[in-house]
Amino acid sequence: MAGKKSYDYFEALLGLSKFSLNATELLKKTLSNFQVSNLDEKIREMHNIEHSADIAKHDMIEHLVKEFLPPIEREDIISVAQQIDDVTDAVEDVLLYIDMFNVKKIRPEILKFTETIEACCKSMYVSVEELRNFRRSKKLHAEVVEVNRLEEEGDTLYINGVKNMYKTSTDPVELMVWTEIYRKLEKCCDACEDVANEIESIVMKNS
């Protein structure tokens, strides 16, 4: 009888990253063609992605509890999994806040931010993909650096966006709403950077 196939933690982490990437793609698509009439539907789609990611994460942890010898330390696997999950949660939050604040129209400069978040998440995905063969990877370091660069780009978009808004608007409600949404957008990039930094830390510990 063939031996039982071992659980692939690297593939599981990549699967979690794919949920994050799907969430960023949905966010970008929703805000690029924003319609209040279908926002509830898009929120349901986003929640389904987030819920599926949670199930996948719990499944991985269940395997980890019973694992005799994981490929890297248990704490590192759990930490990366949680941080990837935080990315998906952060992206979902953007859509939830847009709905909660009853936003009717998306500011044009927000679309640049969603492009940066998507690019950041793509580089994070490749970083997770390369973790399996980190000793031989030719791409891992460059992708981690790219996530860091895109996170800085997100910081700049946040600062400039809020600054310009306060120069052009005197509506206190508008300022409060969009300052909070900008903060949620920036958090998406921060969450991606946390994953990249954690991967870098794992590589250092295992090299």
mmCIF file of C-alpha atoms in Angstrom:
data_model
loop_
_atom_site.group_PDB
_atom_site.id
_atom_site.type_symbol
_atom_site.label_atom_id
_atom_site.label_comp_id
_atom_site.label_asym_id
_atom_site.label_seq_id
_atom_site.Cartn_x
_atom_site.Cartn_y
_atom_site.Cartn_z
ATOM 1 C CA MET A 1 0.000 0.000 0.000
ATOM 2 C CA ALA A 2 1.323 3.433 -0.858
ATOM 3 C CA GLY A 3 2.359 5.619 2.080
ATOM 4 C CA LYS A 4 0.128 8.448 3.189
ATOM 5 C CA LYS A 5 0.953 11.680 1.360
ATOM 6 C CA SER A 6 2.373 14.244 3.756
ATOM 7 C CA TYR A 7 0.653 17.579 4.180
ATOM 8 C CA ASP A 8 2.264 20.347 2.136
ATOM 9 C CA TYR A 9 2.535 23.431 4.369
ATOM 10 C CA PHE A 10 4.197 25.552 1.706
ATOM 11 C CA GLU A 11 1.343 24.819 -0.691
ATOM 12 C CA ALA A 12 -1.156 25.631 2.070
ATOM 13 C CA LEU A 13 0.506 29.006 2.721
ATOM 14 C CA LEU A 14 0.463 29.704 -1.012
ATOM 15 C CA GLY A 15 -3.246 28.878 -1.047
ATOM 16 C CA LEU A 16 -3.831 31.445 1.712
ATOM 17 C CA SER A 17 -1.867 34.011 -0.333
ATOM 18 C CA LYS A 18 -4.086 33.255 -3.320
ATOM 19 C CA PHE A 19 -7.141 34.215 -1.263
ATOM 20 C CA SER A 20 -5.442 37.530 -0.436
ATOM 21 C CA LEU A 21 -4.675 38.110 -4.102
ATOM 22 C CA ASN A 22 -8.259 37.268 -5.102
ATOM 23 C CA ALA A 23 -9.490 39.772 -2.514
ATOM 24 C CA THR A 24 -7.260 42.564 -3.869
ATOM 25 C CA GLU A 25 -8.387 41.840 -7.436
ATOM 26 C CA LEU A 26 -12.033 41.995 -6.355
ATOM 27 C CA LEU A 27 -11.427 45.274 -4.492
ATOM 28 C CA LYS A 28 -9.753 46.860 -7.512
ATOM 29 C CA LYS A 29 -12.489 45.680 -9.877
ATOM 30 C CA THR A 30 -15.280 46.847 -7.544
ATOM 31 C CA LEU A 31 -13.850 50.331 -7.028
ATOM 32 C CA SER A 32 -12.862 50.774 -10.701
ATOM 33 C CA ASN A 33 -16.450 50.198 -11.763
ATOM 34 C CA PHE A 34 -18.164 51.369 -8.590
ATOM 35 C CA GLN A 35 -21.931 50.987 -8.380
ATOM 36 C CA VAL A 36 -23.777 51.350 -5.108
ATOM 37 C CA SER A 37 -26.513 49.060 -6.466
ATOM 38 C CA ASN A 38 -24.242 46.002 -6.558
ATOM 39 C CA LEU A 39 -22.096 46.769 -3.487
ATOM 40 C CA ASP A 40 -23.951 44.254 -1.302
ATOM 41 C CA GLU A 41 -23.207 41.540 -3.858
ATOM 42 C CA LYS A 42 -19.507 42.486 -3.962
ATOM 43 C CA ILE A 43 -19.340 42.453 -0.161
ATOM 44 C CA ARG A 44 -20.809 38.939 -0.161
ATOM 45 C CA GLU A 45 -18.190 37.861 -2.714
ATOM 46 C CA MET A 46 -15.456 39.385 -0.566
ATOM 47 C CA HIS A 47 -16.797 37.719 2.578
ATOM 48 C CA ASN A 48 -16.838 34.346 0.799
ATOM 49 C CA ILE A 49 -13.144 34.793 -0.027
ATOM 50 C CA GLU A 50 -12.349 35.806 3.562
ATOM 51 C CA HIS A 51 -14.414 32.935 5.013
ATOM 52 C CA SER A 52 -12.774 30.366 2.698
ATOM 53 C CA ALA A 53 -9.364 31.703 3.746
ATOM 54 C CA ASP A 54 -10.290 31.253 7.426
ATOM 55 C CA ILE A 55 -11.380 27.649 6.816
ATOM 56 C CA ALA A 56 -8.127 26.912 4.946
ATOM 57 C CA LYS A 57 -6.068 28.463 7.746
ATOM 58 C CA HIS A 58 -7.855 26.421 10.436
ATOM 59 C CA ASP A 59 -7.389 23.258 8.360
ATOM 60 C CA MET A 60 -3.657 23.937 8.145
ATOM 61 C CA ILE A 61 -3.386 24.525 11.900
ATOM 62 C CA GLU A 62 -5.264 21.267 12.588
ATOM 63 C CA HIS A 63 -2.640 19.421 10.538
ATOM 64 C CA LEU A 64 0.138 21.301 12.293
ATOM 65 C CA VAL A 65 -1.095 20.283 15.751
ATOM 66 C CA LYS A 66 -0.638 16.608 14.780
ATOM 67 C CA GLU A 67 2.570 17.134 12.790
ATOM 68 C CA PHE A 68 5.657 15.337 14.106
ATOM 69 C CA LEU A 69 8.264 17.241 12.111
ATOM 70 C CA PRO A 70 7.103 20.303 10.150
ATOM 71 C CA PRO A 71 9.427 21.674 7.420
ATOM 72 C CA ILE A 72 10.045 24.877 9.412
ATOM 73 C CA GLU A 73 9.181 25.766 13.022
ATOM 74 C CA ARG A 74 5.508 25.573 13.964
ATOM 75 C CA GLU A 75 5.535 29.131 15.312
ATOM 76 C CA ASP A 76 6.843 30.418 11.976
ATOM 77 C CA ILE A 77 4.176 28.580 9.968
ATOM 78 C CA ILE A 78 1.409 29.889 12.262
ATOM 79 C CA SER A 79 2.830 33.418 12.190
ATOM 80 C CA VAL A 80 3.019 33.590 8.379
ATOM 81 C CA ALA A 81 -0.453 32.049 8.034
ATOM 82 C CA GLN A 82 -1.945 34.617 10.427
ATOM 83 C CA GLN A 83 -0.216 37.522 8.716
ATOM 84 C CA ILE A 84 -1.415 36.398 5.272
ATOM 85 C CA ASP A 85 -4.908 36.149 6.757
ATOM 86 C CA ASP A 86 -4.492 39.711 8.055
ATOM 87 C CA VAL A 87 -3.934 40.871 4.453
ATOM 88 C CA THR A 88 -7.254 39.349 3.347
ATOM 89 C CA ASP A 89 -9.012 40.876 6.369
ATOM 90 C CA ALA A 90 -7.490 44.312 5.672
ATOM 91 C CA VAL A 91 -8.691 44.246 2.056
ATOM 92 C CA GLU A 92 -12.190 43.200 3.108
ATOM 93 C CA ASP A 93 -12.238 46.069 5.635
ATOM 94 C CA VAL A 94 -11.843 48.644 2.845
ATOM 95 C CA LEU A 95 -15.052 47.474 1.191
ATOM 96 C CA LEU A 96 -16.884 47.221 4.521
ATOM 97 C CA TYR A 97 -15.940 50.793 5.450
ATOM 98 C CA ILE A 98 -17.012 52.131 2.051
ATOM 99 C CA ASP A 99 -20.390 50.503 2.658
ATOM 100 C CA MET A 100 -20.578 51.574 6.319
ATOM 101 C CA PHE A 101 -19.905 55.224 5.453
ATOM 102 C CA ASN A 102 -22.507 55.086 2.648
ATOM 103 C CA VAL A 103 -20.006 56.209 -0.007
ATOM 104 C CA LYS A 104 -21.743 57.028 -3.293
ATOM 105 C CA LYS A 105 -18.737 57.845 -5.459
ATOM 106 C CA ILE A 106 -15.075 56.757 -5.413
ATOM 107 C CA ARG A 107 -12.417 59.468 -5.468
ATOM 108 C CA PRO A 108 -10.323 58.968 -8.663
ATOM 109 C CA GLU A 109 -6.984 58.912 -6.785
ATOM 110 C CA ILE A 110 -8.179 55.882 -4.786
ATOM 111 C CA LEU A 111 -7.842 53.725 -7.928
ATOM 112 C CA LYS A 112 -4.075 54.279 -7.975
ATOM 113 C CA PHE A 113 -4.011 53.028 -4.399
ATOM 114 C CA THR A 114 -5.854 49.811 -5.329
ATOM 115 C CA GLU A 115 -3.295 49.206 -8.107
ATOM 116 C CA THR A 116 -0.468 49.558 -5.590
ATOM 117 C CA ILE A 117 -2.198 47.179 -3.166
ATOM 118 C CA GLU A 118 -2.680 44.603 -5.941
ATOM 119 C CA ALA A 119 0.983 44.882 -6.999
ATOM 120 C CA CYS A 120 2.073 44.581 -3.371
ATOM 121 C CA CYS A 121 -0.051 41.472 -2.909
ATOM 122 C CA LYS A 122 1.329 39.917 -6.115
ATOM 123 C CA SER A 123 4.906 40.345 -4.870
ATOM 124 C CA MET A 124 3.868 38.937 -1.499
ATOM 125 C CA TYR A 125 2.363 35.920 -3.299
ATOM 126 C CA VAL A 126 5.624 35.266 -5.179
ATOM 127 C CA SER A 127 7.563 35.637 -1.905
ATOM 128 C CA VAL A 128 5.392 32.931 -0.328
ATOM 129 C CA GLU A 129 5.752 30.785 -3.459
ATOM 130 C CA GLU A 130 9.552 31.047 -3.258
ATOM 131 C CA LEU A 131 9.681 30.187 0.458
ATOM 132 C CA ARG A 132 9.652 26.448 -0.299
ATOM 133 C CA ASN A 133 13.048 26.657 -2.049
ATOM 134 C CA PHE A 134 14.407 29.722 -0.262
ATOM 135 C CA ARG A 135 17.998 28.425 -0.245
ATOM 136 C CA ARG A 136 18.075 28.212 -4.046
ATOM 137 C CA SER A 137 15.595 30.947 -4.928
ATOM 138 C CA LYS A 138 16.814 33.631 -7.301
ATOM 139 C CA LYS A 139 13.656 35.733 -6.854
ATOM 140 C CA LEU A 140 12.795 35.743 -3.154
ATOM 141 C CA HIS A 141 15.008 38.617 -2.007
ATOM 142 C CA ALA A 142 13.968 40.835 -4.915
ATOM 143 C CA GLU A 143 10.258 40.216 -4.233
ATOM 144 C CA VAL A 144 10.635 41.035 -0.527
ATOM 145 C CA VAL A 145 12.403 44.275 -1.485
ATOM 146 C CA GLU A 146 9.596 45.035 -3.961
ATOM 147 C CA VAL A 147 6.940 44.555 -1.251
ATOM 148 C CA ASN A 148 8.867 47.009 0.954
ATOM 149 C CA ARG A 149 9.067 49.502 -1.934
ATOM 150 C CA LEU A 150 5.356 49.219 -2.672
ATOM 151 C CA GLU A 151 4.531 49.662 1.017
ATOM 152 C CA GLU A 152 6.497 52.932 0.926
ATOM 153 C CA GLU A 153 4.553 53.885 -2.200
ATOM 154 C CA GLY A 154 1.366 53.194 -0.243
ATOM 155 C CA ASP A 155 2.583 55.475 2.562
ATOM 156 C CA THR A 156 3.192 58.258 0.048
ATOM 157 C CA LEU A 157 -0.244 57.796 -1.540
ATOM 158 C CA TYR A 158 -1.815 57.930 1.920
ATOM 159 C CA ILE A 159 0.022 61.084 3.019
ATOM 160 C CA ASN A 160 -0.442 62.944 -0.269
ATOM 161 C CA GLY A 161 -4.040 61.831 -0.664
ATOM 162 C CA VAL A 162 -5.092 62.999 2.784
ATOM 163 C CA LYS A 163 -3.037 66.208 2.473
ATOM 164 C CA ASN A 164 -4.626 67.133 -0.883
ATOM 165 C CA MET A 165 -8.065 66.323 0.429
ATOM 166 C CA TYR A 166 -7.669 68.701 3.361
ATOM 167 C CA LYS A 167 -6.545 71.385 0.893
ATOM 168 C CA THR A 168 -9.561 70.993 -1.376
ATOM 169 C CA SER A 169 -12.444 70.114 0.965
ATOM 170 C CA THR A 170 -13.988 71.810 3.983
ATOM 171 C CA ASP A 171 -16.737 69.233 4.475
ATOM 172 C CA PRO A 172 -15.993 67.632 7.883
ATOM 173 C CA VAL A 173 -17.959 64.459 7.110
ATOM 174 C CA GLU A 174 -16.196 63.942 3.775
ATOM 175 C CA LEU A 175 -12.814 64.516 5.423
ATOM 176 C CA MET A 176 -13.551 62.064 8.240
ATOM 177 C CA VAL A 177 -14.873 59.370 5.882
ATOM 178 C CA TRP A 178 -12.046 59.482 3.354
ATOM 179 C CA THR A 179 -9.294 59.867 5.975
ATOM 180 C CA GLU A 180 -10.521 56.605 7.505
ATOM 181 C CA ILE A 181 -10.773 54.852 4.124
ATOM 182 C CA TYR A 182 -7.267 56.024 3.213
ATOM 183 C CA ARG A 183 -6.045 54.590 6.506
ATOM 184 C CA LYS A 184 -7.659 51.244 5.685
ATOM 185 C CA LEU A 185 -6.034 51.235 2.233
ATOM 186 C CA GLU A 186 -2.623 51.918 3.733
ATOM 187 C CA LYS A 187 -3.126 49.063 6.195
ATOM 188 C CA CYS A 188 -3.412 46.627 3.243
ATOM 189 C CA CYS A 189 0.131 47.494 2.143
ATOM 190 C CA ASP A 190 1.387 47.354 5.742
ATOM 191 C CA ALA A 191 -0.082 43.858 6.113
ATOM 192 C CA CYS A 192 1.687 42.663 2.932
ATOM 193 C CA GLU A 193 4.964 44.057 4.247
ATOM 194 C CA ASP A 194 4.477 42.168 7.545
ATOM 195 C CA VAL A 195 4.271 38.918 5.554
ATOM 196 C CA ALA A 196 7.398 39.748 3.531
ATOM 197 C CA ASN A 197 9.341 40.693 6.670
ATOM 198 C CA GLU A 198 8.269 37.479 8.405
ATOM 199 C CA ILE A 199 9.430 35.432 5.391
ATOM 200 C CA GLU A 200 12.758 37.254 5.465
ATOM 201 C CA SER A 201 13.085 36.447 9.164
ATOM 202 C CA ILE A 202 12.356 32.743 8.522
ATOM 203 C CA VAL A 203 15.007 32.651 5.795
ATOM 204 C CA MET A 204 17.573 34.175 8.147
ATOM 205 C CA LYS A 205 16.747 31.664 10.908
ATOM 206 C CA ASN A 206 17.013 28.683 8.542
ATOM 207 C CA SER A 207 20.093 29.693 6.550
#
